[in-house]
Coordinates of C-alpha atoms in Angstrom, one line a residue:
Chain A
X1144 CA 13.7 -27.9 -35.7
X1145 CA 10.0 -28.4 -34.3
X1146 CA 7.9 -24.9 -34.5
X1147 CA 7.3 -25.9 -30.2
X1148 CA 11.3 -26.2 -30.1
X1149 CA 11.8 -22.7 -31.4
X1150 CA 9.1 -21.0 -29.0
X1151 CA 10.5 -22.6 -26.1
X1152 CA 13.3 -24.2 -24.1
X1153 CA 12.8 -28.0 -22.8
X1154 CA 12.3 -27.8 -19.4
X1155 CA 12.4 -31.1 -17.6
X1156 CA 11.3 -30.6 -14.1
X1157 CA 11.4 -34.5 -13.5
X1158 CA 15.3 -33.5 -13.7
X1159 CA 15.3 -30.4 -11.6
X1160 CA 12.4 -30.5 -9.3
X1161 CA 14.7 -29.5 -6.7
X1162 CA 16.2 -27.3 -8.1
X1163 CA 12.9 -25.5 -9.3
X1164 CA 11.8 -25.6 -5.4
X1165 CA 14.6 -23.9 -4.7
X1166 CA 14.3 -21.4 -7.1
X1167 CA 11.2 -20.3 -6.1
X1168 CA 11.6 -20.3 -2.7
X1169 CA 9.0 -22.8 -2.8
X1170 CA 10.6 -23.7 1.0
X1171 CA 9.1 -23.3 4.7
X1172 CA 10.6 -20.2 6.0
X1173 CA 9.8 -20.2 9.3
X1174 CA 11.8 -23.7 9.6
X1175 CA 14.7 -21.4 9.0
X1176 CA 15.9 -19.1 11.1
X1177 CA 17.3 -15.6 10.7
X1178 CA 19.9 -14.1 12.4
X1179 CA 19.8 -10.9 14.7
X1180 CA 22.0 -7.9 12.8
X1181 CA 24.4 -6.8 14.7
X1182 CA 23.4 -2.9 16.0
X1183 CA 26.8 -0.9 15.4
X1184 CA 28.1 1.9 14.1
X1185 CA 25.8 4.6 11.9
X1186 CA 22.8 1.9 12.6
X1187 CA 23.5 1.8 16.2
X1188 CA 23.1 6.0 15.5
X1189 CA 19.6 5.6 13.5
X1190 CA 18.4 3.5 16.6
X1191 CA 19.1 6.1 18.8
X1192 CA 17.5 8.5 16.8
X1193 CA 14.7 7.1 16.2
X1194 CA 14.3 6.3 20.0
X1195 CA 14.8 10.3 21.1
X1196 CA 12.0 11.0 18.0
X1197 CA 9.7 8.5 19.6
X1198 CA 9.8 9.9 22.9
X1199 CA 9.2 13.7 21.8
X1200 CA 6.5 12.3 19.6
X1201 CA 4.6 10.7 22.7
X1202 CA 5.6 13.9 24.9
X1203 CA 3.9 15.9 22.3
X1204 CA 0.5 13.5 22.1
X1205 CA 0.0 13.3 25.6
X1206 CA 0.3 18.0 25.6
X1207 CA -2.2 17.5 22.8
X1208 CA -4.5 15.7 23.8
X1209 CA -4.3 17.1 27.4
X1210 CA -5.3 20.1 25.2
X1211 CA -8.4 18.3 23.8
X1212 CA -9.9 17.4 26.5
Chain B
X696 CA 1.6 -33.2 -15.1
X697 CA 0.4 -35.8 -13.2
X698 CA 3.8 -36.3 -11.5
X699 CA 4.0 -32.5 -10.5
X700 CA 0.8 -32.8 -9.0
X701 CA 2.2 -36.3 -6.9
X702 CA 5.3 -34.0 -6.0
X703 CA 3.0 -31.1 -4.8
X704 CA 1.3 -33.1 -2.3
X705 CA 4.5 -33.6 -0.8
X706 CA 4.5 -29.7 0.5
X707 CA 2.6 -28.3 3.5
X708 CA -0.8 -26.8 2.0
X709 CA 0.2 -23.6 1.7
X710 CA 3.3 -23.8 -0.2
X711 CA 1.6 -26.6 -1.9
X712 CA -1.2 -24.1 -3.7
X713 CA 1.8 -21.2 -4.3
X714 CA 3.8 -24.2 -5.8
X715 CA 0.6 -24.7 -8.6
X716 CA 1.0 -21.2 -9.5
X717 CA 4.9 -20.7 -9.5
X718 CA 5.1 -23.7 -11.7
X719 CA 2.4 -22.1 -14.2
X720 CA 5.3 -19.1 -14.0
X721 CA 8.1 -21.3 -14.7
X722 CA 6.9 -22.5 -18.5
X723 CA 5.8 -18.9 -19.1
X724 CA 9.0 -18.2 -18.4
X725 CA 10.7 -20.6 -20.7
X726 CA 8.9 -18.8 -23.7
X727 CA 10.4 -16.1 -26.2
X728 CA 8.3 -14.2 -28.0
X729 CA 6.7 -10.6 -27.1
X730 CA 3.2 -11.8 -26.4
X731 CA 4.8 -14.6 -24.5
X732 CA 6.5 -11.8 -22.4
X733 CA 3.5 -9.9 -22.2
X734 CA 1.8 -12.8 -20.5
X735 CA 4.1 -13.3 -17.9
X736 CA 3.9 -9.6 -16.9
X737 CA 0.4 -10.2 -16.7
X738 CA 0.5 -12.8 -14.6
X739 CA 2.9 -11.0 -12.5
X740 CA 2.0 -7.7 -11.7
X741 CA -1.0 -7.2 -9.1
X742 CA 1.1 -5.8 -5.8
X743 CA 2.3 -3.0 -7.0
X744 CA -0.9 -1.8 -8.7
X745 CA -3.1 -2.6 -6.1
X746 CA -1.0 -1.1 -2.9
X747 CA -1.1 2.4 -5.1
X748 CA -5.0 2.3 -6.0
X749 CA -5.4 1.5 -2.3
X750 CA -3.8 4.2 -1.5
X751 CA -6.0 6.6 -3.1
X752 CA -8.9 5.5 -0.1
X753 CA -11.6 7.3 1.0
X754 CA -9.3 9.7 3.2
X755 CA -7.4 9.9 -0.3
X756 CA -10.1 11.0 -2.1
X757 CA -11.5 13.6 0.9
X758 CA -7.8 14.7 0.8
X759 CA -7.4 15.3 -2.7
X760 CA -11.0 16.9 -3.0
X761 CA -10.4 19.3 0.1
X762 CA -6.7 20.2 -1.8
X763 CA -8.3 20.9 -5.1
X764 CA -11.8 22.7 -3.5
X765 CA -9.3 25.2 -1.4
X766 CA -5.9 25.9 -3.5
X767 CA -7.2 25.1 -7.1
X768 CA -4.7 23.9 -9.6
X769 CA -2.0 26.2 -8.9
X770 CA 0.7 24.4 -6.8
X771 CA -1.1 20.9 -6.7
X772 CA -1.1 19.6 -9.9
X773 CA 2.6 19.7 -10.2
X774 CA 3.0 18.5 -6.8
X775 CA 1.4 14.9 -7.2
X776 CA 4.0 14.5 -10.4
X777 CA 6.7 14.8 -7.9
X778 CA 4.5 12.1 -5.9
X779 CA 4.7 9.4 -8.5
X780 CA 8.9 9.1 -8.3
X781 CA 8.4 9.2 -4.5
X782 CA 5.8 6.7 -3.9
X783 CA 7.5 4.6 -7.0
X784 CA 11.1 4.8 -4.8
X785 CA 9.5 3.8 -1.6
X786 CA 7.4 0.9 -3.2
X787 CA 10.2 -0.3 -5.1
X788 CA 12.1 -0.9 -2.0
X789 CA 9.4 -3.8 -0.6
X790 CA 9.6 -6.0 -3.9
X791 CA 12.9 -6.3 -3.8
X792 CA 13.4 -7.1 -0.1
X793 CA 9.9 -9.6 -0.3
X794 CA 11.2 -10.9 -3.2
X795 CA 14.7 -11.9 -2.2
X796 CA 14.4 -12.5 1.7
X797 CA 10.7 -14.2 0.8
X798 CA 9.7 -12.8 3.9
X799 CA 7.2 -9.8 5.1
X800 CA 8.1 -6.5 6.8
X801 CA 6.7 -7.5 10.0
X802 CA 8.6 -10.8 10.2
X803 CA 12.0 -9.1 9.0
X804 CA 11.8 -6.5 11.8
X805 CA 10.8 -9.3 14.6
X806 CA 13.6 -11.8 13.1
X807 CA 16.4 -9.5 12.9
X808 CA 16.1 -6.5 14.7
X809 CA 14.7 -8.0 18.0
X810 CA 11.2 -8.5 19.9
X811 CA 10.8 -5.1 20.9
X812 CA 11.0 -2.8 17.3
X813 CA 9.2 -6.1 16.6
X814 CA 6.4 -6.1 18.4
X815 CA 6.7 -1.6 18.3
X816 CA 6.1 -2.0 14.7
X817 CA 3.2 -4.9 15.0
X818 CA 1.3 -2.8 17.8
X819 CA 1.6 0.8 15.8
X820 CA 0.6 -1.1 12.6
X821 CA -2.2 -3.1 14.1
X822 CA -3.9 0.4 15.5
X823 CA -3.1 2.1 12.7
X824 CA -4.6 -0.3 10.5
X825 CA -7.9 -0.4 12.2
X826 CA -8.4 3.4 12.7
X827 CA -7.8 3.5 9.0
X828 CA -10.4 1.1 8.3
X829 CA -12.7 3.5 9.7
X830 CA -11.8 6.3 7.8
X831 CA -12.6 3.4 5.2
X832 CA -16.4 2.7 6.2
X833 CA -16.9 6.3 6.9
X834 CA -16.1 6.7 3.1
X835 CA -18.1 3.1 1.9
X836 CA -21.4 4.4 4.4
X837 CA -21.2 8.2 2.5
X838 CA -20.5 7.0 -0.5
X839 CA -23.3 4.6 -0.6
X840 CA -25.9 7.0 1.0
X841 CA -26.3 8.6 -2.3
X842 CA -27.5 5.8 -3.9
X843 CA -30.1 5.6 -0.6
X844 CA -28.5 2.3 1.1
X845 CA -28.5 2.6 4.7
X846 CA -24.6 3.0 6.7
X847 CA -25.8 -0.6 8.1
X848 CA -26.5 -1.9 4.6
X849 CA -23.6 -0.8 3.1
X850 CA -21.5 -1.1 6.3
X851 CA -22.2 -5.1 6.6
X852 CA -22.1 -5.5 3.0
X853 CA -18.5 -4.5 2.7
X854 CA -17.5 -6.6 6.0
X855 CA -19.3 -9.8 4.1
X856 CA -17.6 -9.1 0.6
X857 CA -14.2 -8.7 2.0
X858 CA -14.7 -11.4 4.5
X859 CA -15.5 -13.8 1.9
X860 CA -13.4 -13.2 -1.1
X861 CA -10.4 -13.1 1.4
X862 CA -11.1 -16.2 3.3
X863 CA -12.8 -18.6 0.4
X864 CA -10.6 -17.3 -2.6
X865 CA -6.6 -18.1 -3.7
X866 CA -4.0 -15.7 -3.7
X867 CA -4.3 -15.2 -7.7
X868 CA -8.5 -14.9 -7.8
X869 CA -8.1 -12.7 -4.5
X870 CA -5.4 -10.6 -6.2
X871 CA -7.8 -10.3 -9.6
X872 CA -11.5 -9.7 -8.4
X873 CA -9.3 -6.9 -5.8
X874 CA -7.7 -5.5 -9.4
X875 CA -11.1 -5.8 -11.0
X876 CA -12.4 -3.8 -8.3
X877 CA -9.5 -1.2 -8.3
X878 CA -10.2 -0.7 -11.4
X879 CA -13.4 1.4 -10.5
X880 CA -10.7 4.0 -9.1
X881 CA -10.3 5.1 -12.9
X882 CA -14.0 6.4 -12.5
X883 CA -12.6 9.8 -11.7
X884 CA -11.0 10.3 -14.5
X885 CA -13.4 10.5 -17.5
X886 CA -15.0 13.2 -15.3
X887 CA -12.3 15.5 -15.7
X888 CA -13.5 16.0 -19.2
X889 CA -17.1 17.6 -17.7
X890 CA -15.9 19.5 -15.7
X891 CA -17.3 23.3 -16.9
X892 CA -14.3 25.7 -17.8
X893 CA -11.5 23.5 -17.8
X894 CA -8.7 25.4 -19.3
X895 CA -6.1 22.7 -19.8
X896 CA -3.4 25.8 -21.1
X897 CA -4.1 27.3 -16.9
X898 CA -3.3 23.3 -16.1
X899 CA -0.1 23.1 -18.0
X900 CA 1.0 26.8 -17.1
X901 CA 1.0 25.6 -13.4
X902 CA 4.0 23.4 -13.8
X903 CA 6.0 26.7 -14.5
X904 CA 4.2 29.0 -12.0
X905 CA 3.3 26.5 -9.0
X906 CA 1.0 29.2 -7.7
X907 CA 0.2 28.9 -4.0
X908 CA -3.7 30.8 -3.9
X909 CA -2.8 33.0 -0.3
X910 CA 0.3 32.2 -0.2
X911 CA 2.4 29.8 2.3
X912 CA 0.2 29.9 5.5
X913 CA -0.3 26.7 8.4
X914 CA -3.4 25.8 6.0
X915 CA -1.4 25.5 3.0
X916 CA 1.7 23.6 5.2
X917 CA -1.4 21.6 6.5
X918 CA -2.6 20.2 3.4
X919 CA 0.8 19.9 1.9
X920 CA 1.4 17.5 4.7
X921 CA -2.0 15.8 4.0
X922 CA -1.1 15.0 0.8
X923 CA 2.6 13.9 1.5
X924 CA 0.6 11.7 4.2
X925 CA -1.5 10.2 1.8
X926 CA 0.5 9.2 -0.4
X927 CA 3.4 7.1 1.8
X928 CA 1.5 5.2 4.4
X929 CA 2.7 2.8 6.7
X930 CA 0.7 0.0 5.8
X931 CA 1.7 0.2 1.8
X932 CA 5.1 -0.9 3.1
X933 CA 3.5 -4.2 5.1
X934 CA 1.4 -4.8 2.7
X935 CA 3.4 -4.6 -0.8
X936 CA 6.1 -6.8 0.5
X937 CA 3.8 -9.4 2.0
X938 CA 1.8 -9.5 -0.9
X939 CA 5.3 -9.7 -3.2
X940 CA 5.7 -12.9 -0.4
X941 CA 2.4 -14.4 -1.0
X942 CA 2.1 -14.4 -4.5
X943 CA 5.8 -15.9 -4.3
X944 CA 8.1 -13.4 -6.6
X945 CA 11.4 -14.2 -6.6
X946 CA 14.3 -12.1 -7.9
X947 CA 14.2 -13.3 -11.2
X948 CA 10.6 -11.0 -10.9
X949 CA 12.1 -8.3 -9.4
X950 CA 12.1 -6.3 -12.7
X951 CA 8.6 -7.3 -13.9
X952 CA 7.2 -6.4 -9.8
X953 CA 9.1 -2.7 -10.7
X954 CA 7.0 -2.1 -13.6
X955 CA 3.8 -3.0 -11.7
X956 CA 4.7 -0.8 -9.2
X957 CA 5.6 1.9 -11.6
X958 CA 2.1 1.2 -13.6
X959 CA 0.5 1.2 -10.1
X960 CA 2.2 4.8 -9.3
X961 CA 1.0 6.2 -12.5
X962 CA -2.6 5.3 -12.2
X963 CA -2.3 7.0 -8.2
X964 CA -0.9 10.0 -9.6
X965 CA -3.6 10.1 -12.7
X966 CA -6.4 9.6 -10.2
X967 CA -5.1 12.0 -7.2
X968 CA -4.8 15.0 -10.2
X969 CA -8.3 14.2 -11.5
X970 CA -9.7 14.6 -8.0
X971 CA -8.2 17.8 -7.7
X972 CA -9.1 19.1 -10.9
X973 CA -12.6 17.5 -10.4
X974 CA -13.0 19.9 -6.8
X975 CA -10.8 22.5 -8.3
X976 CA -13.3 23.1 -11.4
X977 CA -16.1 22.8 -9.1
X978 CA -15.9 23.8 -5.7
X979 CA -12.4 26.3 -5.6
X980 CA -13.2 29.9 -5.7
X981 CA -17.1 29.4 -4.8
X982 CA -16.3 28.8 -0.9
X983 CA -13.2 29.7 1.6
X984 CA -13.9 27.4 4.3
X985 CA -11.3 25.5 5.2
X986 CA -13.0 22.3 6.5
X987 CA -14.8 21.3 3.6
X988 CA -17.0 17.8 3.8
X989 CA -17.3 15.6 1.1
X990 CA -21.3 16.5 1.1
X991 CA -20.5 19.9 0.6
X992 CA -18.1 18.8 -2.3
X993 CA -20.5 15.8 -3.6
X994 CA -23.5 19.2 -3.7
X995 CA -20.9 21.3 -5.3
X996 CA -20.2 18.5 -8.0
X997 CA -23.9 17.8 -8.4
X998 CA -24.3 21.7 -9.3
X999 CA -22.2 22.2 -11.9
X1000 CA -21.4 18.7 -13.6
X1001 CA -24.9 17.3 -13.1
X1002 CA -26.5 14.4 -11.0
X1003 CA -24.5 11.3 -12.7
X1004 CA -21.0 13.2 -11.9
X1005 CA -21.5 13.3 -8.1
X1006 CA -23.4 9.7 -8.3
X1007 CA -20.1 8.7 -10.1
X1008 CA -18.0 10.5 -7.6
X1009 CA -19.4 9.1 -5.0
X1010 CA -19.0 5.5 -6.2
X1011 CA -15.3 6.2 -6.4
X1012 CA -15.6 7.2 -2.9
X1013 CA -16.7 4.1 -2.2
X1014 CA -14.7 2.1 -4.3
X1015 CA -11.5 3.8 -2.5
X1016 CA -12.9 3.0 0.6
X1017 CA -13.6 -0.9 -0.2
X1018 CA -10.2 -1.5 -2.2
X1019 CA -8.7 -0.2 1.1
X1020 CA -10.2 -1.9 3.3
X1021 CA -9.3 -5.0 1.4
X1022 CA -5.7 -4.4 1.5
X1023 CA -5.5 -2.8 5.0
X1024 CA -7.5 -6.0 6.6
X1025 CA -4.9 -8.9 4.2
X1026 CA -1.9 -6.1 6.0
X1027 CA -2.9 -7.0 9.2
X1028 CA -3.4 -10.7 9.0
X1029 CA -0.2 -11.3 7.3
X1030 CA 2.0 -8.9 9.7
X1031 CA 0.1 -11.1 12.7
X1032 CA 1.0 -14.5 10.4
X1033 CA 4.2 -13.0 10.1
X1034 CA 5.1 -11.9 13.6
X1035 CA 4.2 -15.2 15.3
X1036 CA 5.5 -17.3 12.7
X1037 CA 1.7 -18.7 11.9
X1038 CA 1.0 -20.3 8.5
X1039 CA 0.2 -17.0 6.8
X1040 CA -1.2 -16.9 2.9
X1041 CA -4.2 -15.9 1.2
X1042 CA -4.1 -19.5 -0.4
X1043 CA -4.6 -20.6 2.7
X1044 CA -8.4 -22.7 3.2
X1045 CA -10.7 -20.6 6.2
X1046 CA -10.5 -23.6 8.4
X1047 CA -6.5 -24.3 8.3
X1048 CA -5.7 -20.9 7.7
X1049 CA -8.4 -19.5 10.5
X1050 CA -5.4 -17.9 12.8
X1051 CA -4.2 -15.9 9.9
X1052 CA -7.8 -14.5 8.6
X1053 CA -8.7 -14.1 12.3
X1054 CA -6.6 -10.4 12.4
X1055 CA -8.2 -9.0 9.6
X1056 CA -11.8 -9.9 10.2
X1057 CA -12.2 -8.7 13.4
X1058 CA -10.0 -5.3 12.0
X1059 CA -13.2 -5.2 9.8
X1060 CA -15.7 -5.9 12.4
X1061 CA -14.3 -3.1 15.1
X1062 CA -14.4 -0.5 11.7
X1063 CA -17.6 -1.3 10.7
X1064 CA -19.1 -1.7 13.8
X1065 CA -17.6 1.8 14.8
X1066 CA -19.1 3.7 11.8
X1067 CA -22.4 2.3 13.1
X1068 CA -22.3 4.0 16.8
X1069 CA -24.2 7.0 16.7
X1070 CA -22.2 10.1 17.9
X1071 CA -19.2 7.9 18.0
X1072 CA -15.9 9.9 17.8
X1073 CA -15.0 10.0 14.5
X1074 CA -12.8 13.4 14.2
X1075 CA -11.4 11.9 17.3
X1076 CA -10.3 8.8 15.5
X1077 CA -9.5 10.5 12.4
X1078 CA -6.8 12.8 14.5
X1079 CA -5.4 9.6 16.2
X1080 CA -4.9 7.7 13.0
X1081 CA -2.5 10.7 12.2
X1082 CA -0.9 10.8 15.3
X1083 CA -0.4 7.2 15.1
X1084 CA 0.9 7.1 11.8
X1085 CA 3.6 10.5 12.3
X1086 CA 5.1 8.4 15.0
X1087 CA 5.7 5.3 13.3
X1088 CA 6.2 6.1 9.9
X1089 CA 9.7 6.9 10.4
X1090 CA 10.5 3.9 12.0
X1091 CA 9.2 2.0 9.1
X1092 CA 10.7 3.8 7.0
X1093 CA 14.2 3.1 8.6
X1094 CA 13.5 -0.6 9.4
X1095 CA 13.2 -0.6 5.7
X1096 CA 16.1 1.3 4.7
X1097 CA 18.6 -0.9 7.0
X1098 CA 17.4 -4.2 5.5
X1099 CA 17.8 -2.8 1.5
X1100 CA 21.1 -2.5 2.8
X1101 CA 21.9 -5.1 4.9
X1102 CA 24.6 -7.4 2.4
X1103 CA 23.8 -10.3 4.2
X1104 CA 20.0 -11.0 3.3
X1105 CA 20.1 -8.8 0.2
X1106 CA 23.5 -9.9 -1.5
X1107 CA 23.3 -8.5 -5.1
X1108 CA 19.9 -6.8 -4.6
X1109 CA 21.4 -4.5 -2.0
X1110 CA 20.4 -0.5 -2.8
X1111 CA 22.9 0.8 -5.3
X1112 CA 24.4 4.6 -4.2
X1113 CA 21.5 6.4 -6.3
X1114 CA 18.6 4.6 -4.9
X1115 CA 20.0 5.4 -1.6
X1116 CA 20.7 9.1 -2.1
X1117 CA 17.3 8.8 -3.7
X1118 CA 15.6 7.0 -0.7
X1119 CA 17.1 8.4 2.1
X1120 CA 16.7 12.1 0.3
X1121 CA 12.4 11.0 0.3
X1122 CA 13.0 9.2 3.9
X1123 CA 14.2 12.4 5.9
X1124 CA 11.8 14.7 4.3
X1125 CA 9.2 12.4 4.7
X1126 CA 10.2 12.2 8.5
X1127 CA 10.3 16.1 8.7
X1128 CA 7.6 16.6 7.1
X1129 CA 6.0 13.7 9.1
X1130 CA 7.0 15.3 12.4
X1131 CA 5.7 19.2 11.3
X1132 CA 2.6 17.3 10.6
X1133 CA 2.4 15.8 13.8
X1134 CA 2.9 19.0 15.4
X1135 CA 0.0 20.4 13.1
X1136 CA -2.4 18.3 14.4
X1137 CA -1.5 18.5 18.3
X1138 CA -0.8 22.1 18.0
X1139 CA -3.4 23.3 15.2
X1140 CA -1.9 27.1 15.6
X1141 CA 1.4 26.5 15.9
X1142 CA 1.9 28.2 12.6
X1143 CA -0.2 30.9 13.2

């Protein structure tokens, strides 16, 4: 066996060019759409928390800088 | 080769340049051998590293300074250990979702949670971005002032630099002359070693004690927060995973992008502890005002290490500052690329790519224009950037958590039950913590 055969694997990308491509996502994503998650369940929870924290956050802001000024 | 090269042209330009360098990756990876491994690594890591160096910025550095100069060693040093397996856990997170969904925060949000927490997260990001940047070139003018160069100077130099390496360099020689320049962040650390009356037995016994000088008072909650603050920030998330996207890591890189985030955590946590030990052996004890500015800090240094200590401190300063800037400004124009679905890489030439390096010039321009206004509002800005940041962090933060665990885009790669007891253990602290520090800065007294 050849010292180069030892160190490394034939790769023949004449062979696999596609599949090479699409191994490394070498593909335009924003030709391929992604679909919306559904919002249920504990996410639908999170969502709703994070609304209410958003809100108390912009409450608080607007007393602050009220405060500043 | 000459056939690869025919096939490339075949791909739009900027998939065309990534291709080039994925393909380099591909024969790496086809070699055994240690050094062969080591190369690939190499070629590999940069994200990771350079999101955590950024993150030790000029409000990094002022932070750590101001923690060392008013609570020493005592609670602090042990603290920022506990950072590294925080910021690591967070960080992690991005290369895997970038790296399996090939995609960037921004667009993820947009594509699959809706317009509005799209364009929520775009808007909060896009302010907080550019008040950040002038934290930046308040740290880059500073900084520079010591060696006598004029905040204009200094401020349009640093706009030029960035500009130019960003829009007229590929993603690799961006990613390496950025490294190269991160690398400067390590300045702090052979200081340590001249600092006068270091006692390295007082540094270790503070990892039993974790002494809190005064106790737990609103100061010491304060800068707790600070710290916390500055070490997860909303633009490392954006930025990590659109860099893990641009460089074009895939999952069979997933494990190689989790050491450089590790290395990149390491070298955060090293620096952070050297600043603190650097004010701590310096400036704690000497003064109790709790406002400290980094001239009083740079005069302190100056005093008891010597002139070349603060000069060298203050180039870290302004190596934080420009490292940041560099990442905050590529953030931005890759979560604008990414939102409205514009080509979007740093491979990209200025005049094809112009819509995507558009964002994060004029980011620059606004910051260092702003530094420039005489009596311009700076605290002002400085409190909003914190405000800004409390509010959105958490939704970030959660964004990011429901996609690591959404089966659909992240199939195998999904978080495994430790790294989301982990994750969402540092997640609702963080957004505690986050929200007591948001509180702290609108009500500065509310602790007494």
């Amino acid at each position: 066996m050849k010292i180069e055969d030892k160190i490394s694997k034939k790769v023949n990308l004449d062979e696999d060019w596609e599949d090479f491509i699409k191994e490394e996502g070498l593909v335009d994503y924003n030709k391929i759409p992604v679909e919306r998650a559904s919002v249920k369940g504990w996410v639908q929870i999170a969502f709703w928390f994070l609304r209410i924290y958003i809100v108390v956050m912009i409450i608080m802001v607007i007393i602050g800088f009220s405060r500043i000024h | 080769m000459q056939d690869y090269k025919d096939k490339l042209e075949n791909l739009p330009v900027d998939i065309k340049l990534r291709a080039a360098d994925r393909l380099k990756i591909h024969l790496m990876r086809q070699k055994y051998g240690y050094f062969s491994r080591l190369c690939l690594l190499m070629a590999l890591i940069g994200p990771g590293i350079l999101v955590m160096i950024a993150d030790n910025d000029a409000g990094g550095v002022m932070t750590y300074a101001q923690t060392g100069s008013i609570f020493g060693i005592g609670f602090f040093i042990p603290f920022m250990i506990i950072m590294l397996p925080v910021a690591y856990i967070v960080q992690e997170m991005t290369v895997r979702l970038g790296a399996v969904t090939h995609r960037g925060h921004a667009e993820m949000i947009w594509k699959r949670y809706g317009k509005f927490w799209g364009a929520f997260s775009l808007i909060d990001l896009v302010v907080a971005n550019v008040l950040t940047l002038i934290t930046e070139f308040i740290g880059i003018t500073l900084g520079m002032e010591v060696f006598g160069i004029s905040p204009i100077v200094s401020s349009v130099t640093a706009i030029a630099v960035i500009a130019s390496i960003q829009l007229f360099l590929r993603y690799f020689t961006w990613e390496w002359i950025s490294l190269s320049i991160a690398a400067f962040n390590l300045v702090f650390v052979p200081l340590v070693f001249f600092i006068p009356h270091l006692h390295w037995g007082e540094v270790a016994r503070s990892f039993g004690t974790w002494h809190i000088p005064g106790g737990v008072t609103s100061l010491f909650i304060y800068v707790v927060l600070a710290n916390l603050g500055t070490t997860i920030a909303p633009w490392m998330l954006f930025f990590q995973q659109s860099s893990v996207v641009d460089k074009g890591l895939t999952v069979k890189d997933i494990r190689d992008g989790q050491i450089d985030t590790f290395i990149g955590s390491f070298f955060m946590v090293v620096v952070a502890i050297a600043i603190i030990l650097i004010a701590a052996g310096t400036v704690f004890g000497f003064t109790h005002a709790p406002n400290l500015d980094i001239q009083t800090i740079l005069s302190a240094i100056s005093a008891k290490m010597g002139q070349l200590a603060m000069k060298l401190f203050a180039l870290g300063l302004v190596e934080g500052g420009l490292i940041a800037a560099i990442a905050i400004s590529a953030s931005t124009s890759w979560a604008m690329g990414e939102a409205f679905g514009w080509p979007k890489s740093i491979n990209m030439p200025p005049l094809q790519g112009w819509k995507f390096y558009m964002p994060g010039i004029i980011s620059l321009l606004i910051a260092g224009g702003i530094v420039l206004i005489p009596k311009a509002p700076l605290g002002f800005l400085n409190l909003t950037v914190q405000v800004v940041a409390t509010i959105f962090m958490p939704a970030a933060m959660m964004f990011l958590l429901l996609l690591l665990n959404d089966k659909e885009i992240m199939g195998d790669h999904i978080n495994k039950p430790w790294q989301n007891i982990s994750a969402f253990t540092i997640v609702g602290f963080l957004i505690i913590m986050n929200g007591i520090y948001g509180l702290t800065v609108v009500f500065p007294h509310i602790f007494g």
